[in-house]
Amino acid sequence: MPSTNDTRVDSYQPLVAPQDLLAELPMGPERSGLVEEARAEVKGVLDGTDDRLVVIVGPCSVHDTEAALDYAHRLKALIPSVSGELCVVMRVYFEKPRTTLGWKGLINDPGLDGSYDVQRGLRTARALLLDINALGVPAGTEFLDPITPQYIADAVSWGAIGARTTESQVHRQLGSGLSMPVGFKNGTDGDVQVAVDACGASAASHTFFGVDPAGAGSVVTTSGNPDCHLILRGGRSGPNYGTANVAAALDAVGANGLPRRLMVDASHANSGKDHRRQPAVAAAVAAQVAEGQHGVIGVMLESFIEEGAQKLGAPDALTYGQSITDGCMGWDTTEDVLAGLAEAVRSRRKSAGQA
Ligand SMILES: O=C[C@H](O)[C@H](O)COP(=O)(O)O
Ligand SMILES: C=C(OP(=O)(O)O)C(=O)O
């Protein structure tokens, strides 16, 4: 009998059960407390009970845990100077959705060399999240593979669904079951409605295929996630962070019966993927905030220790603290941008007579 099954699958390897990795690398009460608190703070900003801005800031992707932790230490030192105005969450991205082909992130290939040691990737990612949380710095990440959250989501305070997956039912279902607030990016073509639809879809209960904590294939039923929001990241049609774009997007959100709130990504198509343009984008968004725009609840920034990006070559020849995916702002610029965003919140308070 010819086999018609799995004709293009080369191998299967057993995967550690989520509950075993969680037991090996437990959160503990202090980290869990931080995550609970950070999620509540982000939700407070989303709901308008907290008038700060959520700022998701950090490298485009983590490829070197030492440099990521170094960055987290810098952020920890900076946070007290802006925490009255900004709810800062470190961008800790382990999964990269590629336009065509390329390195798919630390979980998929922690060796950066095509060895695809996914078990090590999961362990390394979780260990880093634990270290960052232990510093008192909350973490945000993009969820790309629908199984990954079982291994790391308990250590994540804010989640994203990316531009390439916002329209995917699988990812909307996933969002409906995630325990943290979740941002949906507009599509890569600039279509905002797909992300608005995603927020509405994720707010509902869903039943779908997944894995349980023991790693068994399961039918999963979720209760729905009311803490979703749109993220404007620009698109092939151009940037969408301007005043008119923001107003139109808020109207689209409102017309769908959702809370009028959105985050602006200063990177990606909003900066033409040029990290040097992120400060100007952030400044334009800050100006809208300062002028009293309460619909903007947050900003995303791609930032690392060294500015720019480098090509992924031999792992031991890489420049320390520089992105191997999208270009990032360097640390000094990041400090200035965060100070500008904090100043915008103070101005908004002043104009509302709250200062
Ligand atoms: O943020 C990262 C990238 O913009 C995204 O993963 C796509 O990258 P690529 O176009 O280099 O594949
Ligand atoms: C892939 C990303 O962004 P986008 O989905 O907007 O392209 C990202 O933020 O890493």
PDB file of C-alpha atoms in Angstrom, residues 63-64 67-68 70 303-308 310 318-323 328-329:
ATOM      1  CA  HIS A  63      19.009  36.799  20.080  1.00  0.00           C
ATOM      2  CA  ASP A  64      21.447  37.153  22.992  1.00  0.00           C
ATOM      3  CA  ALA A  67      22.373  41.657  26.052  1.00  0.00           C
ATOM      4  CA  ALA A  68      18.604  41.478  26.616  1.00  0.00           C
ATOM      5  CA  ASP A  70      21.652  44.154  30.167  1.00  0.00           C
ATOM      6  CA  SER A 303      15.228  49.975  20.816  1.00  0.00           C
ATOM      7  CA  PHE A 304      18.396  48.189  21.825  1.00  0.00           C
ATOM      8  CA  ILE A 305      21.773  49.063  23.321  1.00  0.00           C
ATOM      9  CA  GLU A 306      23.433  49.874  19.996  1.00  0.00           C
ATOM     10  CA  GLU A 307      21.526  51.614  17.221  1.00  0.00           C
ATOM     11  CA  GLY A 308      20.759  50.031  13.855  1.00  0.00           C
ATOM     12  CA  GLN A 310      23.459  43.888  11.668  1.00  0.00           C
ATOM     13  CA  LEU A 318      28.038  39.660  16.154  1.00  0.00           C
ATOM     14  CA  THR A 319      28.188  43.164  17.626  1.00  0.00           C
ATOM     15  CA  TYR A 320      26.986  43.073  21.233  1.00  0.00           C
ATOM     16  CA  GLY A 321      23.604  44.690  21.874  1.00  0.00           C
ATOM     17  CA  GLN A 322      22.655  45.290  18.234  1.00  0.00           C
ATOM     18  CA  SER A 323      19.559  43.883  16.525  1.00  0.00           C
ATOM     19  CA  CYS A 328      16.533  49.747  16.561  1.00  0.00           C
ATOM     20  CA  MET A 329      17.138  53.104  18.233  1.00  0.00           C
TER      21      MET A 329
END
